[in-house]
PDB file of C-alpha atoms and ligand atoms in Angstrom:
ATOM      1  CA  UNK A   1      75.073  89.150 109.918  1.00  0.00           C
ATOM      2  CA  UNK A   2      74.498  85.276 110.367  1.00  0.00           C
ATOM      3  CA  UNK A   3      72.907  84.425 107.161  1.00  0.00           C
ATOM      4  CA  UNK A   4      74.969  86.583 105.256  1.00  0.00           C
ATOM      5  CA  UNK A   5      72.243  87.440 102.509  1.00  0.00           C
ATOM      6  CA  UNK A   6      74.646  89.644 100.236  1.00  0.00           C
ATOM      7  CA  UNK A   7      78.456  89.703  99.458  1.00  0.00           C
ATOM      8  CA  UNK A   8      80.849  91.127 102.511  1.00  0.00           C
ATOM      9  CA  UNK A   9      84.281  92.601 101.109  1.00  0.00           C
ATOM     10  CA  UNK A  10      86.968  92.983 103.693  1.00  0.00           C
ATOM     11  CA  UNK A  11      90.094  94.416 101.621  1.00  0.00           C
ATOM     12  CA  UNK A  12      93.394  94.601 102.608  1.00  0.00           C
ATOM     13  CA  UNK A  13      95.182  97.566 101.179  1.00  0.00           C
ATOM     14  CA  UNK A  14      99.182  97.141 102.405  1.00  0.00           C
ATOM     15  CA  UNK A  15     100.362 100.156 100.487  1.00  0.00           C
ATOM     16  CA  UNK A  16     103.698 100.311 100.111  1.00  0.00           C
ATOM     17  CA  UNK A  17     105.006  98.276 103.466  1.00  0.00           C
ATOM     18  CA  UNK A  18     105.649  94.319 104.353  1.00  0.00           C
ATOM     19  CA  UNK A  19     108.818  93.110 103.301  1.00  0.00           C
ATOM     20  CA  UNK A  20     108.197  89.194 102.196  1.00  0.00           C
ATOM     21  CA  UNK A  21     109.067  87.645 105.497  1.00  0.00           C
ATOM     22  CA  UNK A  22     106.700  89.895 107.015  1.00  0.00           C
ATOM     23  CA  UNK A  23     103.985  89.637 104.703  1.00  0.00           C
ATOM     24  CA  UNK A  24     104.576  85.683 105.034  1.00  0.00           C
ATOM     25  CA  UNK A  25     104.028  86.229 108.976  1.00  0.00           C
ATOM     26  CA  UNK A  26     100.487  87.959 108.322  1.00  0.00           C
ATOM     27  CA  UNK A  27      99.497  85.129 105.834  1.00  0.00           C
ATOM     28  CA  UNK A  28     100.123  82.141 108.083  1.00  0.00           C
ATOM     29  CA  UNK A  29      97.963  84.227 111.576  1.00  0.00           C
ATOM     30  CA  UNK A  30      95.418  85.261 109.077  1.00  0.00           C
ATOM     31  CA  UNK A  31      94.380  82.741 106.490  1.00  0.00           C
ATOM     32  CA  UNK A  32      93.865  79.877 109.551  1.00  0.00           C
ATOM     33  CA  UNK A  33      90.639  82.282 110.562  1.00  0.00           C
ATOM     34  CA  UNK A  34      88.687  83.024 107.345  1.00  0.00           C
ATOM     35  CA  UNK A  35      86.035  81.010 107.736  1.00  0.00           C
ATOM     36  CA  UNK A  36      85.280  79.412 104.134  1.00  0.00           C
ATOM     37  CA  UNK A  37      81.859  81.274 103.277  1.00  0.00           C
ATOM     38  CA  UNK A  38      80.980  82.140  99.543  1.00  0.00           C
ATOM     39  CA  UNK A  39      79.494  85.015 100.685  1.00  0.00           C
ATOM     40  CA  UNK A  40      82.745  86.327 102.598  1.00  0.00           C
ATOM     41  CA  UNK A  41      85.547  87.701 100.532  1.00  0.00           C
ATOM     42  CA  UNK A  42      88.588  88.623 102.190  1.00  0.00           C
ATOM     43  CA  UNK A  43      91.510  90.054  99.930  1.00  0.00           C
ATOM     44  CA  UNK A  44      94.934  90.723 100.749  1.00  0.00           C
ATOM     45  CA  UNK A  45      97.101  93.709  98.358  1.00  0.00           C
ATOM     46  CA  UNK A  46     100.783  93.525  98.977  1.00  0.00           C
ATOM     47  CA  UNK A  47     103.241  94.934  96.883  1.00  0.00           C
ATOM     48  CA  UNK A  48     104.123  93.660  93.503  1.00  0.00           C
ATOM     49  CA  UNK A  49     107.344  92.652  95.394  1.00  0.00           C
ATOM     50  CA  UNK A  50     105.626  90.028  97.770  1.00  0.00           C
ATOM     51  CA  UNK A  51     102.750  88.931  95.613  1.00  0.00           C
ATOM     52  CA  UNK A  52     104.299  85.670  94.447  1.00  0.00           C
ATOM     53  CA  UNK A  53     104.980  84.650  97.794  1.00  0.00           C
ATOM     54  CA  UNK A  54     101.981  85.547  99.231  1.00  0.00           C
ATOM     55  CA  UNK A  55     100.215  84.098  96.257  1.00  0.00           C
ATOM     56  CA  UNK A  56     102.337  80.630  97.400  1.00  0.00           C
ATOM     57  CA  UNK A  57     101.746  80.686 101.285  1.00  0.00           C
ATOM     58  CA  UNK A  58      97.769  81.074 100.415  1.00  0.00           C
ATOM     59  CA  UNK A  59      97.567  77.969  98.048  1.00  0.00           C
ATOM     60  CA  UNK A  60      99.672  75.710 100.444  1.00  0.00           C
ATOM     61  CA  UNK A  61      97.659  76.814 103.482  1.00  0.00           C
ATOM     62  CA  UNK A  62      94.439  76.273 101.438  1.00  0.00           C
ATOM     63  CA  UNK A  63      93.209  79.977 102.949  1.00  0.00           C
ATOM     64  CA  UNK A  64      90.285  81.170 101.461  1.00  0.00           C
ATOM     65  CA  UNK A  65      91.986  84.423 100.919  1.00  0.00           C
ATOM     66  CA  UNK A  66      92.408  86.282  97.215  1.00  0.00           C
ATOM     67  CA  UNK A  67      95.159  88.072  96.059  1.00  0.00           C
ATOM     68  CA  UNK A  68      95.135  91.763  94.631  1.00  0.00           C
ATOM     69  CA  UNK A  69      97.312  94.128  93.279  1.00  0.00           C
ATOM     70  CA  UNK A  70      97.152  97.811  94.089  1.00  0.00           C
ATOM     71  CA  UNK A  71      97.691  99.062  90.773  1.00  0.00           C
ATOM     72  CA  UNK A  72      97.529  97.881  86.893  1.00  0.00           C
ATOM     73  CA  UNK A  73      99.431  99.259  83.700  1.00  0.00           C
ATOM     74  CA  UNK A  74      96.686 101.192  81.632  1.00  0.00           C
ATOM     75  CA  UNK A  75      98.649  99.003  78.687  1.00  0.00           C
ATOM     76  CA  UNK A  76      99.203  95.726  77.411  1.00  0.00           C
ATOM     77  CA  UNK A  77     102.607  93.559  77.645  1.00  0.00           C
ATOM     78  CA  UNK A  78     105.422  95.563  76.043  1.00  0.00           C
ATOM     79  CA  UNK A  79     107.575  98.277  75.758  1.00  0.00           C
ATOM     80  CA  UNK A  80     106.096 100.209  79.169  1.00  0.00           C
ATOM     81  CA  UNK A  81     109.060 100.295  81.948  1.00  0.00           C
ATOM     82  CA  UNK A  82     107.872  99.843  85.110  1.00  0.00           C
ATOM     83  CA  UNK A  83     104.844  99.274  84.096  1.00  0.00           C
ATOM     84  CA  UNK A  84     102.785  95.564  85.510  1.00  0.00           C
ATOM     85  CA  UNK A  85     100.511  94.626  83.047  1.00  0.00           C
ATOM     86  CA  UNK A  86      97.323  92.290  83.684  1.00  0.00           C
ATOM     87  CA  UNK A  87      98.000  89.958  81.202  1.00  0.00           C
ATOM     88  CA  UNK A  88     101.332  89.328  83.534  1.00  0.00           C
ATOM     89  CA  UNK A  89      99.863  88.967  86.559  1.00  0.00           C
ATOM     90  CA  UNK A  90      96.426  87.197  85.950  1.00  0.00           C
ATOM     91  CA  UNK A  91      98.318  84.158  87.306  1.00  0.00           C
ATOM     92  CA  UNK A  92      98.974  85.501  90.206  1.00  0.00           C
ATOM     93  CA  UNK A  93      95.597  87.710  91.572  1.00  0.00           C
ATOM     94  CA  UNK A  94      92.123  87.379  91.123  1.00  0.00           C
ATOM     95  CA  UNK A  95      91.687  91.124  92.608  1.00  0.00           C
ATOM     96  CA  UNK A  96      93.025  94.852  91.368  1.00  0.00           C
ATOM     97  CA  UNK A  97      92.302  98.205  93.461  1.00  0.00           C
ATOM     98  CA  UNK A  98      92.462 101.050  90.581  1.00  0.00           C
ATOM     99  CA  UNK A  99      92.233 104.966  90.610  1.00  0.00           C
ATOM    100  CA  UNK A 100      93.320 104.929  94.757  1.00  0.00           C
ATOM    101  CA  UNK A 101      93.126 108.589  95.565  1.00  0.00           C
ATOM    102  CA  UNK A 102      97.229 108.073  96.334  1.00  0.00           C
ATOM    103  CA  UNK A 103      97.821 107.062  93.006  1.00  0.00           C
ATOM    104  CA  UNK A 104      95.236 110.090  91.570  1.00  0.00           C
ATOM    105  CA  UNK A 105      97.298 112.609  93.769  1.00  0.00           C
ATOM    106  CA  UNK A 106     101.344 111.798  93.514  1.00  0.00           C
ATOM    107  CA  UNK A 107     101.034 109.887  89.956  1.00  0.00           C
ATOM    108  CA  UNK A 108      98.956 111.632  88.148  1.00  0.00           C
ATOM    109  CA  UNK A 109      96.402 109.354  87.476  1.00  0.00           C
ATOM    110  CA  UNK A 110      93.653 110.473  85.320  1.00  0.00           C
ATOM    111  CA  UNK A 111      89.952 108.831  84.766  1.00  0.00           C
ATOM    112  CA  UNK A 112      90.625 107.857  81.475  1.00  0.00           C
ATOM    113  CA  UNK A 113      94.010 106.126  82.600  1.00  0.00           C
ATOM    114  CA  UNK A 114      91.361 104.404  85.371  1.00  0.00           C
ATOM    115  CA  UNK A 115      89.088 103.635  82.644  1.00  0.00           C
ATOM    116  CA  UNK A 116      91.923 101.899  81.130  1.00  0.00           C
ATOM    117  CA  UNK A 117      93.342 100.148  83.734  1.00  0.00           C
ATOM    118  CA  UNK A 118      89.593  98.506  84.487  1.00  0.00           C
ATOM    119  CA  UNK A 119      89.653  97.272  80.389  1.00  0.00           C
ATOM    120  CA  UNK A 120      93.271  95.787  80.912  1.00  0.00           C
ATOM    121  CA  UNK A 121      91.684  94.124  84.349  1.00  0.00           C
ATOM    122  CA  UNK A 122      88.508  92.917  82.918  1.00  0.00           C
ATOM    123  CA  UNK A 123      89.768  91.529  79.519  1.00  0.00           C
ATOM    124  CA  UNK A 124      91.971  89.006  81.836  1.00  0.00           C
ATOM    125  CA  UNK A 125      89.679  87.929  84.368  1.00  0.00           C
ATOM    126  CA  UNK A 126      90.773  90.242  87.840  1.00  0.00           C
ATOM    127  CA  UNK A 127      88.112  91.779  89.435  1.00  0.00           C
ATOM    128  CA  UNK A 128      88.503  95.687  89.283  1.00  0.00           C
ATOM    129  CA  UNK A 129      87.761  97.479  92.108  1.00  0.00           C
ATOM    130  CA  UNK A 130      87.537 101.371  91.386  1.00  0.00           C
ATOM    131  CA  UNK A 131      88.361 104.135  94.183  1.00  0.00           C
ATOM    132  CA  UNK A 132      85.983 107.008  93.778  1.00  0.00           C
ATOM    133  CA  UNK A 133      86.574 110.005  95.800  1.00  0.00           C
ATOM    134  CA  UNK A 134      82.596 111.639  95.945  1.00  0.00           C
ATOM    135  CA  UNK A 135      79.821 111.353  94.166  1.00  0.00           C
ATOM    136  CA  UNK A 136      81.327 113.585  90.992  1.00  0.00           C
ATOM    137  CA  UNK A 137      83.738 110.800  90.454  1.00  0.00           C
ATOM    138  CA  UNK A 138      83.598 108.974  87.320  1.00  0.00           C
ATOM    139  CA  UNK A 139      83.102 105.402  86.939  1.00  0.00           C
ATOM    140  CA  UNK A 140      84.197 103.376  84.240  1.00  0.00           C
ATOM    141  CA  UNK A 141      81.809 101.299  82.203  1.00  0.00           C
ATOM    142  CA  UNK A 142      81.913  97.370  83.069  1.00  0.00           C
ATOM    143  CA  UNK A 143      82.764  98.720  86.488  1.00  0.00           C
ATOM    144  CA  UNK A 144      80.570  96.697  89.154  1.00  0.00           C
ATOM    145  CA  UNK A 145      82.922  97.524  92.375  1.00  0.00           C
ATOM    146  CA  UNK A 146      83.629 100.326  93.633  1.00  0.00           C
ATOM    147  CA  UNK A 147      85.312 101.901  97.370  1.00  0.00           C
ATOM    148  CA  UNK A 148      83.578 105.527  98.461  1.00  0.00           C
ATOM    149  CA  UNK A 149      86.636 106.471  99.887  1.00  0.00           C
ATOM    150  CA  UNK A 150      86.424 110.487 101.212  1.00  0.00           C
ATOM    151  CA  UNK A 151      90.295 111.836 100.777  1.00  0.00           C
ATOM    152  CA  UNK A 152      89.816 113.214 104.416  1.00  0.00           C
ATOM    153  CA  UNK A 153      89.249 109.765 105.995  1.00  0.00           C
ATOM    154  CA  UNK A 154      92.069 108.272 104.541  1.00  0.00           C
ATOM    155  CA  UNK A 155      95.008 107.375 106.890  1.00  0.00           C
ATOM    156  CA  UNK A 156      93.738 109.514 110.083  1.00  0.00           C
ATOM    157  CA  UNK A 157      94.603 106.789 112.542  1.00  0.00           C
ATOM    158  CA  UNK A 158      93.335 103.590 114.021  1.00  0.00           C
ATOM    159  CA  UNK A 159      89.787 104.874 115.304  1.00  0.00           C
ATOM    160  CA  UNK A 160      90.447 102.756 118.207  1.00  0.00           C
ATOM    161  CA  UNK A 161      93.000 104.944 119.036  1.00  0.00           C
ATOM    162  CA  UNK A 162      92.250 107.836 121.266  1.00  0.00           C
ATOM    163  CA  UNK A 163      92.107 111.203 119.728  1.00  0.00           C
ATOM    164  CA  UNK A 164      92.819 109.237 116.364  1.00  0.00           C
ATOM    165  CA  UNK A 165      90.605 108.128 113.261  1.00  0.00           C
ATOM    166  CA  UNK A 166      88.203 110.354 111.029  1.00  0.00           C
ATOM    167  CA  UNK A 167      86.080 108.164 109.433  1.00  0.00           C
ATOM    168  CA  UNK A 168      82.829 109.002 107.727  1.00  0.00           C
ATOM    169  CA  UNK A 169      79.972 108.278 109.622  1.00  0.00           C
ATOM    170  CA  UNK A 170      78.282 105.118 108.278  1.00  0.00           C
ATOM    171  CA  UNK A 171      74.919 106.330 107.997  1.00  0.00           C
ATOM    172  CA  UNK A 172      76.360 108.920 105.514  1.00  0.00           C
ATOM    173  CA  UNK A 173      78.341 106.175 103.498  1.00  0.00           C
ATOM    174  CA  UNK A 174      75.207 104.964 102.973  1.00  0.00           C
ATOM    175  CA  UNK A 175      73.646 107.676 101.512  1.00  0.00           C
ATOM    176  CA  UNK A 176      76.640 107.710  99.193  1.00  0.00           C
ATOM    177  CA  UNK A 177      76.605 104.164  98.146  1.00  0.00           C
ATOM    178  CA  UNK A 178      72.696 104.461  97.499  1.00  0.00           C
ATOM    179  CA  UNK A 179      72.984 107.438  95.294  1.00  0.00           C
ATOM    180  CA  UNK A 180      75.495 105.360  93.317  1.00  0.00           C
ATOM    181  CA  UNK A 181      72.948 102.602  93.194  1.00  0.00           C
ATOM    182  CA  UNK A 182      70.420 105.033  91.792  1.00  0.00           C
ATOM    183  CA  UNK A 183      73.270 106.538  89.044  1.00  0.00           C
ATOM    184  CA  UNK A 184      74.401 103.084  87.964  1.00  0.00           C
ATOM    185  CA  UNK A 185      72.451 100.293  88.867  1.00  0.00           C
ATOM    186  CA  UNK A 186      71.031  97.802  91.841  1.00  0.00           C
ATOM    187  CA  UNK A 187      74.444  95.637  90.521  1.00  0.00           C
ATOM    188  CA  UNK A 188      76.927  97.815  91.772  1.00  0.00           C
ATOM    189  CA  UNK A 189      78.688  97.573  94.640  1.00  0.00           C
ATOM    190  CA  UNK A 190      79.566  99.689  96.696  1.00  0.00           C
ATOM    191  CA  UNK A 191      82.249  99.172  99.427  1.00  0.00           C
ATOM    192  CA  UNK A 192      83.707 101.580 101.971  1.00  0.00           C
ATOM    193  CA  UNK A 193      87.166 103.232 102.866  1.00  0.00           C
ATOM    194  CA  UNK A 194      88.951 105.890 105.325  1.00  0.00           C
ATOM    195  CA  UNK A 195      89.899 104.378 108.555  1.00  0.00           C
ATOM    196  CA  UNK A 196      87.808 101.404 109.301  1.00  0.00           C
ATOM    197  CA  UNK A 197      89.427  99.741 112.463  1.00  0.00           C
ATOM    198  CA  UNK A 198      87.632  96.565 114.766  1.00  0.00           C
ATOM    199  CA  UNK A 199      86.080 100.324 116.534  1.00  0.00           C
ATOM    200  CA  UNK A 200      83.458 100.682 113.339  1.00  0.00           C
ATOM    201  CA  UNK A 201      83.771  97.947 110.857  1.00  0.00           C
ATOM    202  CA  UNK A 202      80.867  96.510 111.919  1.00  0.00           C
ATOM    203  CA  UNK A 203      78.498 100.147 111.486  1.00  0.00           C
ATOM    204  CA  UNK A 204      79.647 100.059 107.848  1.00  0.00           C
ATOM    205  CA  UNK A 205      79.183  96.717 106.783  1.00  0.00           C
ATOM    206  CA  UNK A 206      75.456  96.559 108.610  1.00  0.00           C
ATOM    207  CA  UNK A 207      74.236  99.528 105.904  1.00  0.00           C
ATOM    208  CA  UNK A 208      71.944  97.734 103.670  1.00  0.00           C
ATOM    209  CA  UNK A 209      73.526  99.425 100.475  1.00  0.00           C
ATOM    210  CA  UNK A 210      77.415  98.687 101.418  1.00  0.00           C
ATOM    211  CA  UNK A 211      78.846  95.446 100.224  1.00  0.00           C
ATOM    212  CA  UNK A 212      82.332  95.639 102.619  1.00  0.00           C
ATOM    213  CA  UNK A 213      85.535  97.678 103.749  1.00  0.00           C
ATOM    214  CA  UNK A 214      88.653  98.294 102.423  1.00  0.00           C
ATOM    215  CA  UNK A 215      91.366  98.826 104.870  1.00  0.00           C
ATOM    216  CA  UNK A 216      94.902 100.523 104.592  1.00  0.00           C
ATOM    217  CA  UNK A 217      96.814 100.810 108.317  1.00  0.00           C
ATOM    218  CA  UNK A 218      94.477  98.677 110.139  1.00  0.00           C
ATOM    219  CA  UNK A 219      94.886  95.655 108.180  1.00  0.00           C
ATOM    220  CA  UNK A 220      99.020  95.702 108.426  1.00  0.00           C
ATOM    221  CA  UNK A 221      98.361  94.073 111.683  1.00  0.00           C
ATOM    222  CA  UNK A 222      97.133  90.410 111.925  1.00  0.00           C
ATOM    223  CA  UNK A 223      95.468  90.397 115.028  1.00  0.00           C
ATOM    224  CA  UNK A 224      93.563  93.458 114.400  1.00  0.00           C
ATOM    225  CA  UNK A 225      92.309  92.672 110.982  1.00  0.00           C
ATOM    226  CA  UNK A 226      91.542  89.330 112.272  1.00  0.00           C
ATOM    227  CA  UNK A 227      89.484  91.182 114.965  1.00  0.00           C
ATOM    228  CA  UNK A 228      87.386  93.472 111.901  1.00  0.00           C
ATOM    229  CA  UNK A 229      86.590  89.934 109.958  1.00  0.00           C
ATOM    230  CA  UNK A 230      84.877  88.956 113.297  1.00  0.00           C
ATOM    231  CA  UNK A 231      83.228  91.840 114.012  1.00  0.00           C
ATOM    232  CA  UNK A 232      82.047  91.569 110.358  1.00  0.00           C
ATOM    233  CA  UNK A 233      80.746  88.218 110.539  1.00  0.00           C
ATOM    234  CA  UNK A 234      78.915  89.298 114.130  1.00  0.00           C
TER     235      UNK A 234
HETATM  236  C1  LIG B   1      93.034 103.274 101.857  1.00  0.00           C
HETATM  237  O1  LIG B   1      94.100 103.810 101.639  1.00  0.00           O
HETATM  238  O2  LIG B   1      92.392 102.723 100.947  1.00  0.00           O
HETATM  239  C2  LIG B   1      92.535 103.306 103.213  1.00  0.00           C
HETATM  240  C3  LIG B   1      91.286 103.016 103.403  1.00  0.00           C
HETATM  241  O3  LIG B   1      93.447 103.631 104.181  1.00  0.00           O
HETATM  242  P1  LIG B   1      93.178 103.751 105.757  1.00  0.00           P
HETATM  243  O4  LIG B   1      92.353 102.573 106.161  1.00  0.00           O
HETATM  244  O5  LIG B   1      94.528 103.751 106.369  1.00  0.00           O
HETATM  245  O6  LIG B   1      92.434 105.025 105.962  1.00  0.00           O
END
């Protein structure tokens, strides 16, 4: 992967875990490795709760590391409880993840409500990147990211682990992400998701059609999602 002739997405998904001190802890052993390449984007997702921290310990450090959230209000500023709009938080992340099968499954979260959440995300500059669970799911127009993230491979295990991890094959992934080349357009990309450890990072991100990985359990622990940006860069 030397030359690095197309973008490489390595995503950190934190779901709902790090308090701020430990999310602080991951910042400081991470962002001294990213190597500074334009190519290489590495993105970090904590919670809403540790964003502005993180957001803080990034900028002193000077890590070439971008900040996402894991979710955006379908709406604008305003009367929405609960609710964190992108016109809020455009200070403070370059990066959303929208329509996370998690989010489709125990919040109800419709397409259109996706669709929405990509406008909000576009129309103040953070990068939407759209979870799509197969091939029948829809993607929102503007959209020009999105994970193939099967709802089986998602949280198995650490495929490092013995007995552990059900990840799609990367050859298949492939064959995914090029039939949502074909649907949409050579600009898409196409990144993958569902248990990528150090053990298989590397077979994904070598498929000619996929642009990067995004990562739930394996990247809540420094040294291993360290160890998957190396064996990315390989
Ligand atoms: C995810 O939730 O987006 C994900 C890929 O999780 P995991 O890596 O734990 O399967």
């Amino acid at each position: 992967m030397g030359g690095m002739d197309k973008n490489i997405w390595v995503i950190a998904n934190w779901k709902s875990n790090k308090t701020i001190a430990e999310a602080l802890d991951w910042v400081s052993k991470v962002g001294s490795y990213i190597p500074k390449k334009e190519n290489f984007k590495v993105v970090v997702c904590p919670t809403y709760s540790c964003i502005s921290e993180v957001k803080k310990a990034i900028k002193v450090g000077n890590f070439p590391l971008l900040v996402g959230a894991q979710d955006l209000s379908p709406f604008k500023a305003g009367a929405y409880t609960g609710e964190e709009s992108a016109v809020l938080l455009k200070d403070l992340i370059e990066f959303s993840i929208l329509g996370h099968s998690e989010r489709r499954k125990n919040f109800g979260e419709t397409d259109e409500m996706v669709a929405q959440k990509v406008q909000q995300a576009l129309a103040n500059n953070i990068i939407a990147l759209v979870c799509v669970q197969g091939e029948e799911t829809l993607i929102p127009e503007q959209c020009s990211l999105i994970a193939y993230e099967p709802i089986w491979a998602i949280s198995t295990g650490l495929t490092n682990t013995p007995g552990a991890g059900k990840a799609d094959n990367p050859e298949n992934a492939e064959i995914v992400a090029k039939f949502f080349k074909q649907k949409y357009g050579n600009n898409l990309e196409v990144i993958y998701g569902g248990s990528v450890s150090s053990a298989n990072a590397k077979g994904f991100v070598s498929q000619p059609n996929i642009n990067g990985i995004l990562i739930g359990n394996a990247s809540l622990d420094p040294g291993e999602f360290i160890a998957i940006c190396k064996s990315c860069l390989e």
